[in-house]
Amino acid sequence: MEKLTLVCPSCKMFWAILSAALTCASCLPLVEDLLCTAEEHARYSVVFTGKWSQVAFPKQYPLYRPPAQWSSLLGVSHSSDYHMWKMDDYASNGVRDFAEKGEAWSLMKEIEAAGEKIQSVHGIFSADPISSGTGQTTAELDVHSRHSLVSFIVRIVPSPDWFVGTDSLNLCSGRSEEH
């Protein structure tokens, strides 16, 4: 399973939620110097599963309004010169607005600007929110051999600014064989 991390290292109580919520059957390490020789385009489905229940997390489960839930998922396929967010780095204004307020507008503008300026973003994808602590949501995404990295973010509600996600997951091993 891919090691996923929170930007906020002091939010350890949600590490268990993150580990339970995100699974990856065939996660490959990020190798930036490796040329991807796979087919030009590939289509993937991302399934985000929220497993935040009162039974699993009796001390951290919110009992009052708003109830436990997950925001919409926002993600990008990109090259190695783009990062939506990075562990132990300052969050951009767009990531901050998304994590604190659930507003995606600034983050979308940052993604679009990166795509136009340095042509590092190939595609943007999203999935519907999950209205309770448990459930699933799915998104379809396209990747390109030159843009084979995937990053996404999902806000944890209610929280002051917590989110889960992945940064630059490499979907290409550099070999042309099937995985």
mmCIF file with all atom_site columns, C-alpha atoms in Angstrom:
data_model
loop_
_atom_site.group_PDB
_atom_site.id
_atom_site.type_symbol
_atom_site.label_atom_id
_atom_site.label_alt_id
_atom_site.label_comp_id
_atom_site.label_asym_id
_atom_site.label_entity_id
_atom_site.label_seq_id
_atom_site.pdbx_PDB_ins_code
_atom_site.Cartn_x
_atom_site.Cartn_y
_atom_site.Cartn_z
_atom_site.occupancy
_atom_site.B_iso_or_equiv
_atom_site.pdbx_formal_charge
_atom_site.auth_seq_id
_atom_site.auth_comp_id
_atom_site.auth_asym_id
_atom_site.auth_atom_id
_atom_site.pdbx_PDB_model_num
ATOM 1   C CA . MET A 1 1   ? 0.000   0.000  0.000   1.00 0.00 ? 1   MET A CA 1
ATOM 2   C CA . GLU A 1 2   ? 1.276   3.469  -0.905  1.00 0.00 ? 2   GLU A CA 1
ATOM 3   C CA . LYS A 1 3   ? 2.413   5.509  2.104   1.00 0.00 ? 3   LYS A CA 1
ATOM 4   C CA . LEU A 1 4   ? 0.083   8.498  2.321   1.00 0.00 ? 4   LEU A CA 1
ATOM 5   C CA . THR A 1 5   ? 0.716   11.414 4.606   1.00 0.00 ? 5   THR A CA 1
ATOM 6   C CA . LEU A 1 6   ? -1.060  14.438 6.005   1.00 0.00 ? 6   LEU A CA 1
ATOM 7   C CA . VAL A 1 7   ? 0.289   17.942 5.523   1.00 0.00 ? 7   VAL A CA 1
ATOM 8   C CA . CYS A 1 8   ? -0.480  18.520 9.208   1.00 0.00 ? 8   CYS A CA 1
ATOM 9   C CA . PRO A 1 9   ? 1.837   16.060 11.056  1.00 0.00 ? 9   PRO A CA 1
ATOM 10  C CA . SER A 1 10  ? 0.109   16.818 14.370  1.00 0.00 ? 10  SER A CA 1
ATOM 11  C CA . CYS A 1 11  ? -3.148  15.359 13.040  1.00 0.00 ? 11  CYS A CA 1
ATOM 12  C CA . LYS A 1 12  ? -2.167  11.791 13.915  1.00 0.00 ? 12  LYS A CA 1
ATOM 13  C CA . MET A 1 13  ? -5.661  10.758 14.963  1.00 0.00 ? 13  MET A CA 1
ATOM 14  C CA . PHE A 1 14  ? -6.677  10.935 11.324  1.00 0.00 ? 14  PHE A CA 1
ATOM 15  C CA . TRP A 1 15  ? -3.780  8.759  10.138  1.00 0.00 ? 15  TRP A CA 1
ATOM 16  C CA . ALA A 1 16  ? -5.920  5.727  10.860  1.00 0.00 ? 16  ALA A CA 1
ATOM 17  C CA . ILE A 1 17  ? -8.768  7.244  8.854   1.00 0.00 ? 17  ILE A CA 1
ATOM 18  C CA . LEU A 1 18  ? -6.402  7.980  5.996   1.00 0.00 ? 18  LEU A CA 1
ATOM 19  C CA . SER A 1 19  ? -4.967  4.481  6.030   1.00 0.00 ? 19  SER A CA 1
ATOM 20  C CA . ALA A 1 20  ? -8.416  2.940  6.101   1.00 0.00 ? 20  ALA A CA 1
ATOM 21  C CA . ALA A 1 21  ? -9.917  5.315  3.566   1.00 0.00 ? 21  ALA A CA 1
ATOM 22  C CA . LEU A 1 22  ? -7.370  5.060  0.793   1.00 0.00 ? 22  LEU A CA 1
ATOM 23  C CA . THR A 1 23  ? -6.141  1.808  -0.627  1.00 0.00 ? 23  THR A CA 1
ATOM 24  C CA . CYS A 1 24  ? -4.063  1.222  -3.691  1.00 0.00 ? 24  CYS A CA 1
ATOM 25  C CA . ALA A 1 25  ? -3.740  -2.186 -5.297  1.00 0.00 ? 25  ALA A CA 1
ATOM 26  C CA . SER A 1 26  ? -0.732  -1.408 -7.466  1.00 0.00 ? 26  SER A CA 1
ATOM 27  C CA . CYS A 1 27  ? 1.049   1.717  -6.323  1.00 0.00 ? 27  CYS A CA 1
ATOM 28  C CA . LEU A 1 28  ? 4.362   2.430  -7.937  1.00 0.00 ? 28  LEU A CA 1
ATOM 29  C CA . PRO A 1 29  ? 7.141   4.608  -6.512  1.00 0.00 ? 29  PRO A CA 1
ATOM 30  C CA . LEU A 1 30  ? 7.789   8.031  -7.950  1.00 0.00 ? 30  LEU A CA 1
ATOM 31  C CA . VAL A 1 31  ? 10.810  7.880  -10.221 1.00 0.00 ? 31  VAL A CA 1
ATOM 32  C CA . GLU A 1 32  ? 11.182  11.275 -11.836 1.00 0.00 ? 32  GLU A CA 1
ATOM 33  C CA . ASP A 1 33  ? 14.105  10.434 -14.117 1.00 0.00 ? 33  ASP A CA 1
ATOM 34  C CA . LEU A 1 34  ? 12.439  7.374  -15.630 1.00 0.00 ? 34  LEU A CA 1
ATOM 35  C CA . LEU A 1 35  ? 10.866  7.859  -19.048 1.00 0.00 ? 35  LEU A CA 1
ATOM 36  C CA . CYS A 1 36  ? 7.401   6.386  -19.278 1.00 0.00 ? 36  CYS A CA 1
ATOM 37  C CA . THR A 1 37  ? 7.158   4.174  -22.352 1.00 0.00 ? 37  THR A CA 1
ATOM 38  C CA . ALA A 1 38  ? 3.544   3.157  -21.858 1.00 0.00 ? 38  ALA A CA 1
ATOM 39  C CA . GLU A 1 39  ? 0.780   3.845  -24.362 1.00 0.00 ? 39  GLU A CA 1
ATOM 40  C CA . GLU A 1 40  ? 0.129   7.522  -25.011 1.00 0.00 ? 40  GLU A CA 1
ATOM 41  C CA . HIS A 1 41  ? -3.166  7.630  -23.054 1.00 0.00 ? 41  HIS A CA 1
ATOM 42  C CA . ALA A 1 42  ? -4.677  5.499  -20.333 1.00 0.00 ? 42  ALA A CA 1
ATOM 43  C CA . ARG A 1 43  ? -7.985  5.781  -18.467 1.00 0.00 ? 43  ARG A CA 1
ATOM 44  C CA . TYR A 1 44  ? -8.291  5.007  -14.752 1.00 0.00 ? 44  TYR A CA 1
ATOM 45  C CA . SER A 1 45  ? -11.024 4.971  -12.138 1.00 0.00 ? 45  SER A CA 1
ATOM 46  C CA . VAL A 1 46  ? -10.268 6.352  -8.695  1.00 0.00 ? 46  VAL A CA 1
ATOM 47  C CA . VAL A 1 47  ? -12.502 5.039  -5.927  1.00 0.00 ? 47  VAL A CA 1
ATOM 48  C CA . PHE A 1 48  ? -12.327 6.940  -2.661  1.00 0.00 ? 48  PHE A CA 1
ATOM 49  C CA . THR A 1 49  ? -13.776 5.017  0.292   1.00 0.00 ? 49  THR A CA 1
ATOM 50  C CA . GLY A 1 50  ? -14.526 6.844  3.518   1.00 0.00 ? 50  GLY A CA 1
ATOM 51  C CA . LYS A 1 51  ? -14.461 4.593  6.598   1.00 0.00 ? 51  LYS A CA 1
ATOM 52  C CA . TRP A 1 52  ? -14.955 7.154  9.350   1.00 0.00 ? 52  TRP A CA 1
ATOM 53  C CA . SER A 1 53  ? -17.599 5.631  11.625  1.00 0.00 ? 53  SER A CA 1
ATOM 54  C CA . GLN A 1 54  ? -18.513 5.986  15.290  1.00 0.00 ? 54  GLN A CA 1
ATOM 55  C CA . VAL A 1 55  ? -17.786 2.279  15.800  1.00 0.00 ? 55  VAL A CA 1
ATOM 56  C CA . ALA A 1 56  ? -14.290 2.522  14.299  1.00 0.00 ? 56  ALA A CA 1
ATOM 57  C CA . PHE A 1 57  ? -13.431 5.886  15.898  1.00 0.00 ? 57  PHE A CA 1
ATOM 58  C CA . PRO A 1 58  ? -15.616 6.360  19.010  1.00 0.00 ? 58  PRO A CA 1
ATOM 59  C CA . LYS A 1 59  ? -13.474 9.153  20.501  1.00 0.00 ? 59  LYS A CA 1
ATOM 60  C CA . GLN A 1 60  ? -12.895 11.144 17.327  1.00 0.00 ? 60  GLN A CA 1
ATOM 61  C CA . TYR A 1 61  ? -16.318 10.805 15.719  1.00 0.00 ? 61  TYR A CA 1
ATOM 62  C CA . PRO A 1 62  ? -18.333 14.043 15.623  1.00 0.00 ? 62  PRO A CA 1
ATOM 63  C CA . LEU A 1 63  ? -21.714 13.654 17.278  1.00 0.00 ? 63  LEU A CA 1
ATOM 64  C CA . TYR A 1 64  ? -22.979 17.168 16.591  1.00 0.00 ? 64  TYR A CA 1
ATOM 65  C CA . ARG A 1 65  ? -23.457 19.318 13.502  1.00 0.00 ? 65  ARG A CA 1
ATOM 66  C CA . PRO A 1 66  ? -22.075 19.048 10.970  1.00 0.00 ? 66  PRO A CA 1
ATOM 67  C CA . PRO A 1 67  ? -21.952 15.259 10.898  1.00 0.00 ? 67  PRO A CA 1
ATOM 68  C CA . ALA A 1 68  ? -18.901 13.326 9.724   1.00 0.00 ? 68  ALA A CA 1
ATOM 69  C CA . GLN A 1 69  ? -18.545 13.551 5.960   1.00 0.00 ? 69  GLN A CA 1
ATOM 70  C CA . TRP A 1 70  ? -16.062 13.920 3.106   1.00 0.00 ? 70  TRP A CA 1
ATOM 71  C CA . SER A 1 71  ? -15.949 16.780 0.606   1.00 0.00 ? 71  SER A CA 1
ATOM 72  C CA . SER A 1 72  ? -15.833 16.355 -3.119  1.00 0.00 ? 72  SER A CA 1
ATOM 73  C CA . LEU A 1 73  ? -12.571 14.923 -4.402  1.00 0.00 ? 73  LEU A CA 1
ATOM 74  C CA . LEU A 1 74  ? -10.475 17.198 -6.616  1.00 0.00 ? 74  LEU A CA 1
ATOM 75  C CA . GLY A 1 75  ? -7.514  15.806 -8.521  1.00 0.00 ? 75  GLY A CA 1
ATOM 76  C CA . VAL A 1 76  ? -5.123  16.246 -11.424 1.00 0.00 ? 76  VAL A CA 1
ATOM 77  C CA . SER A 1 77  ? -2.943  14.168 -13.699 1.00 0.00 ? 77  SER A CA 1
ATOM 78  C CA . HIS A 1 78  ? 0.359   15.976 -14.157 1.00 0.00 ? 78  HIS A CA 1
ATOM 79  C CA . SER A 1 79  ? 4.092   15.861 -14.789 1.00 0.00 ? 79  SER A CA 1
ATOM 80  C CA . SER A 1 80  ? 6.872   15.966 -12.191 1.00 0.00 ? 80  SER A CA 1
ATOM 81  C CA . ASP A 1 81  ? 7.165   19.769 -12.243 1.00 0.00 ? 81  ASP A CA 1
ATOM 82  C CA . TYR A 1 82  ? 3.762   20.273 -10.577 1.00 0.00 ? 82  TYR A CA 1
ATOM 83  C CA . HIS A 1 83  ? 2.598   19.583 -7.013  1.00 0.00 ? 83  HIS A CA 1
ATOM 84  C CA . MET A 1 84  ? -0.905  20.228 -5.762  1.00 0.00 ? 84  MET A CA 1
ATOM 85  C CA . TRP A 1 85  ? 0.426   19.970 -2.197  1.00 0.00 ? 85  TRP A CA 1
ATOM 86  C CA . LYS A 1 86  ? 3.513   18.536 -0.494  1.00 0.00 ? 86  LYS A CA 1
ATOM 87  C CA . MET A 1 87  ? 4.136   17.139 2.956   1.00 0.00 ? 87  MET A CA 1
ATOM 88  C CA . ASP A 1 88  ? 6.032   19.536 5.250   1.00 0.00 ? 88  ASP A CA 1
ATOM 89  C CA . ASP A 1 89  ? 5.581   22.409 2.795   1.00 0.00 ? 89  ASP A CA 1
ATOM 90  C CA . TYR A 1 90  ? 3.372   25.473 3.036   1.00 0.00 ? 90  TYR A CA 1
ATOM 91  C CA . ALA A 1 91  ? -0.038  25.047 1.486   1.00 0.00 ? 91  ALA A CA 1
ATOM 92  C CA . SER A 1 92  ? -0.962  27.284 -1.428  1.00 0.00 ? 92  SER A CA 1
ATOM 93  C CA . ASN A 1 93  ? -3.853  29.719 -1.019  1.00 0.00 ? 93  ASN A CA 1
ATOM 94  C CA . GLY A 1 94  ? -6.000  27.361 -3.096  1.00 0.00 ? 94  GLY A CA 1
ATOM 95  C CA . VAL A 1 95  ? -5.256  24.315 -0.932  1.00 0.00 ? 95  VAL A CA 1
ATOM 96  C CA . ARG A 1 96  ? -5.800  26.428 2.203   1.00 0.00 ? 96  ARG A CA 1
ATOM 97  C CA . ASP A 1 97  ? -9.210  27.658 0.990   1.00 0.00 ? 97  ASP A CA 1
ATOM 98  C CA . PHE A 1 98  ? -10.214 24.107 0.049   1.00 0.00 ? 98  PHE A CA 1
ATOM 99  C CA . ALA A 1 99  ? -9.085  22.614 3.378   1.00 0.00 ? 99  ALA A CA 1
ATOM 100 C CA . GLU A 1 100 ? -10.462 25.386 5.599   1.00 0.00 ? 100 GLU A CA 1
ATOM 101 C CA . LYS A 1 101 ? -13.662 26.399 3.807   1.00 0.00 ? 101 LYS A CA 1
ATOM 102 C CA . GLY A 1 102 ? -14.343 23.709 1.229   1.00 0.00 ? 102 GLY A CA 1
ATOM 103 C CA . GLU A 1 103 ? -13.981 26.268 -1.563  1.00 0.00 ? 103 GLU A CA 1
ATOM 104 C CA . ALA A 1 104 ? -12.341 24.894 -4.703  1.00 0.00 ? 104 ALA A CA 1
ATOM 105 C CA . TRP A 1 105 ? -12.329 28.052 -6.851  1.00 0.00 ? 105 TRP A CA 1
ATOM 106 C CA . SER A 1 106 ? -8.800  29.255 -5.932  1.00 0.00 ? 106 SER A CA 1
ATOM 107 C CA . LEU A 1 107 ? -7.348  25.757 -6.220  1.00 0.00 ? 107 LEU A CA 1
ATOM 108 C CA . MET A 1 108 ? -8.918  25.307 -9.660  1.00 0.00 ? 108 MET A CA 1
ATOM 109 C CA . LYS A 1 109 ? -7.400  28.633 -10.770 1.00 0.00 ? 109 LYS A CA 1
ATOM 110 C CA . GLU A 1 110 ? -3.958  27.508 -9.517  1.00 0.00 ? 110 GLU A CA 1
ATOM 111 C CA . ILE A 1 111 ? -4.268  24.212 -11.387 1.00 0.00 ? 111 ILE A CA 1
ATOM 112 C CA . GLU A 1 112 ? -5.361  25.940 -14.599 1.00 0.00 ? 112 GLU A CA 1
ATOM 113 C CA . ALA A 1 113 ? -2.502  28.466 -14.319 1.00 0.00 ? 113 ALA A CA 1
ATOM 114 C CA . ALA A 1 114 ? 0.055   25.669 -13.894 1.00 0.00 ? 114 ALA A CA 1
ATOM 115 C CA . GLY A 1 115 ? -1.362  23.932 -16.945 1.00 0.00 ? 115 GLY A CA 1
ATOM 116 C CA . GLU A 1 116 ? -1.145  27.088 -19.043 1.00 0.00 ? 116 GLU A CA 1
ATOM 117 C CA . LYS A 1 117 ? 2.203   28.375 -17.765 1.00 0.00 ? 117 LYS A CA 1
ATOM 118 C CA . ILE A 1 118 ? 4.356   25.261 -17.623 1.00 0.00 ? 118 ILE A CA 1
ATOM 119 C CA . GLN A 1 119 ? 2.044   22.740 -19.336 1.00 0.00 ? 119 GLN A CA 1
ATOM 120 C CA . SER A 1 120 ? 2.482   20.408 -16.391 1.00 0.00 ? 120 SER A CA 1
ATOM 121 C CA . VAL A 1 121 ? -1.198  19.563 -15.851 1.00 0.00 ? 121 VAL A CA 1
ATOM 122 C CA . HIS A 1 122 ? -2.812  17.155 -18.315 1.00 0.00 ? 122 HIS A CA 1
ATOM 123 C CA . GLY A 1 123 ? -6.262  16.726 -16.788 1.00 0.00 ? 123 GLY A CA 1
ATOM 124 C CA . ILE A 1 124 ? -8.504  17.661 -13.896 1.00 0.00 ? 124 ILE A CA 1
ATOM 125 C CA . PHE A 1 125 ? -10.956 15.213 -12.330 1.00 0.00 ? 125 PHE A CA 1
ATOM 126 C CA . SER A 1 126 ? -13.455 15.303 -9.501  1.00 0.00 ? 126 SER A CA 1
ATOM 127 C CA . ALA A 1 127 ? -15.845 13.054 -7.606  1.00 0.00 ? 127 ALA A CA 1
ATOM 128 C CA . ASP A 1 128 ? -18.989 13.776 -5.625  1.00 0.00 ? 128 ASP A CA 1
ATOM 129 C CA . PRO A 1 129 ? -18.847 14.319 -1.858  1.00 0.00 ? 129 PRO A CA 1
ATOM 130 C CA . ILE A 1 130 ? -19.756 11.580 0.616   1.00 0.00 ? 130 ILE A CA 1
ATOM 131 C CA . SER A 1 131 ? -22.521 12.858 2.894   1.00 0.00 ? 131 SER A CA 1
ATOM 132 C CA . SER A 1 132 ? -21.590 10.606 5.814   1.00 0.00 ? 132 SER A CA 1
ATOM 133 C CA . GLY A 1 133 ? -18.374 9.295  7.337   1.00 0.00 ? 133 GLY A CA 1
ATOM 134 C CA . THR A 1 134 ? -18.688 6.056  5.398   1.00 0.00 ? 134 THR A CA 1
ATOM 135 C CA . GLY A 1 135 ? -19.292 5.577  1.711   1.00 0.00 ? 135 GLY A CA 1
ATOM 136 C CA . GLN A 1 136 ? -17.657 5.682  -1.701  1.00 0.00 ? 136 GLN A CA 1
ATOM 137 C CA . THR A 1 137 ? -17.243 8.094  -4.557  1.00 0.00 ? 137 THR A CA 1
ATOM 138 C CA . THR A 1 138 ? -15.664 7.469  -7.955  1.00 0.00 ? 138 THR A CA 1
ATOM 139 C CA . ALA A 1 139 ? -13.895 9.579  -10.558 1.00 0.00 ? 139 ALA A CA 1
ATOM 140 C CA . GLU A 1 140 ? -12.585 8.793  -14.033 1.00 0.00 ? 140 GLU A CA 1
ATOM 141 C CA . LEU A 1 141 ? -9.271  10.240 -15.127 1.00 0.00 ? 141 LEU A CA 1
ATOM 142 C CA . ASP A 1 142 ? -7.038  10.183 -18.163 1.00 0.00 ? 142 ASP A CA 1
ATOM 143 C CA . VAL A 1 143 ? -3.268  10.136 -17.991 1.00 0.00 ? 143 VAL A CA 1
ATOM 144 C CA . HIS A 1 144 ? -0.677  10.664 -20.669 1.00 0.00 ? 144 HIS A CA 1
ATOM 145 C CA . SER A 1 145 ? 2.786   9.123  -20.833 1.00 0.00 ? 145 SER A CA 1
ATOM 146 C CA . ARG A 1 146 ? 4.314   12.569 -20.206 1.00 0.00 ? 146 ARG A CA 1
ATOM 147 C CA . HIS A 1 147 ? 1.784   13.308 -17.434 1.00 0.00 ? 147 HIS A CA 1
ATOM 148 C CA . SER A 1 148 ? 1.602   10.023 -15.538 1.00 0.00 ? 148 SER A CA 1
ATOM 149 C CA . LEU A 1 149 ? 1.476   11.408 -11.984 1.00 0.00 ? 149 LEU A CA 1
ATOM 150 C CA . VAL A 1 150 ? -1.771  11.807 -10.053 1.00 0.00 ? 150 VAL A CA 1
ATOM 151 C CA . SER A 1 151 ? -2.523  14.025 -7.061  1.00 0.00 ? 151 SER A CA 1
ATOM 152 C CA . PHE A 1 152 ? -5.817  14.606 -5.274  1.00 0.00 ? 152 PHE A CA 1
ATOM 153 C CA . ILE A 1 153 ? -7.316  16.107 -2.154  1.00 0.00 ? 153 ILE A CA 1
ATOM 154 C CA . VAL A 1 154 ? -10.463 15.380 -0.111  1.00 0.00 ? 154 VAL A CA 1
ATOM 155 C CA . ARG A 1 155 ? -11.499 17.546 2.846   1.00 0.00 ? 155 ARG A CA 1
ATOM 156 C CA . ILE A 1 156 ? -12.463 15.958 6.163   1.00 0.00 ? 156 ILE A CA 1
ATOM 157 C CA . VAL A 1 157 ? -15.686 17.524 7.511   1.00 0.00 ? 157 VAL A CA 1
ATOM 158 C CA . PRO A 1 158 ? -16.006 18.740 10.201  1.00 0.00 ? 158 PRO A CA 1
ATOM 159 C CA . SER A 1 159 ? -12.462 19.892 10.769  1.00 0.00 ? 159 SER A CA 1
ATOM 160 C CA . PRO A 1 160 ? -10.626 23.191 10.889  1.00 0.00 ? 160 PRO A CA 1
ATOM 161 C CA . ASP A 1 161 ? -8.350  22.420 7.946   1.00 0.00 ? 161 ASP A CA 1
ATOM 162 C CA . TRP A 1 162 ? -7.725  18.670 7.640   1.00 0.00 ? 162 TRP A CA 1
ATOM 163 C CA . PHE A 1 163 ? -7.659  16.757 4.397   1.00 0.00 ? 163 PHE A CA 1
ATOM 164 C CA . VAL A 1 164 ? -6.478  13.472 2.972   1.00 0.00 ? 164 VAL A CA 1
ATOM 165 C CA . GLY A 1 165 ? -5.023  12.846 -0.439  1.00 0.00 ? 165 GLY A CA 1
ATOM 166 C CA . THR A 1 166 ? -2.029  11.761 -2.388  1.00 0.00 ? 166 THR A CA 1
ATOM 167 C CA . ASP A 1 167 ? 0.805   13.716 -3.959  1.00 0.00 ? 167 ASP A CA 1
ATOM 168 C CA . SER A 1 168 ? 2.330   12.641 -7.275  1.00 0.00 ? 168 SER A CA 1
ATOM 169 C CA . LEU A 1 169 ? 1.396   8.967  -7.393  1.00 0.00 ? 169 LEU A CA 1
ATOM 170 C CA . ASN A 1 170 ? 3.205   7.546  -10.426 1.00 0.00 ? 170 ASN A CA 1
ATOM 171 C CA . LEU A 1 171 ? 0.920   5.431  -12.621 1.00 0.00 ? 171 LEU A CA 1
ATOM 172 C CA . CYS A 1 172 ? 3.725   4.449  -14.999 1.00 0.00 ? 172 CYS A CA 1
ATOM 173 C CA . SER A 1 173 ? 6.494   2.020  -14.200 1.00 0.00 ? 173 SER A CA 1
ATOM 174 C CA . GLY A 1 174 ? 8.579   2.996  -17.216 1.00 0.00 ? 174 GLY A CA 1
ATOM 175 C CA . ARG A 1 175 ? 8.032   -0.416 -18.789 1.00 0.00 ? 175 ARG A CA 1
ATOM 176 C CA . SER A 1 176 ? 5.544   -1.160 -21.531 1.00 0.00 ? 176 SER A CA 1
ATOM 177 C CA . GLU A 1 177 ? 4.248   -4.377 -19.963 1.00 0.00 ? 177 GLU A CA 1
ATOM 178 C CA . GLU A 1 178 ? 0.804   -4.555 -18.376 1.00 0.00 ? 178 GLU A CA 1
ATOM 179 C CA . HIS A 1 179 ? 0.254   -4.059 -14.621 1.00 0.00 ? 179 HIS A CA 1
#
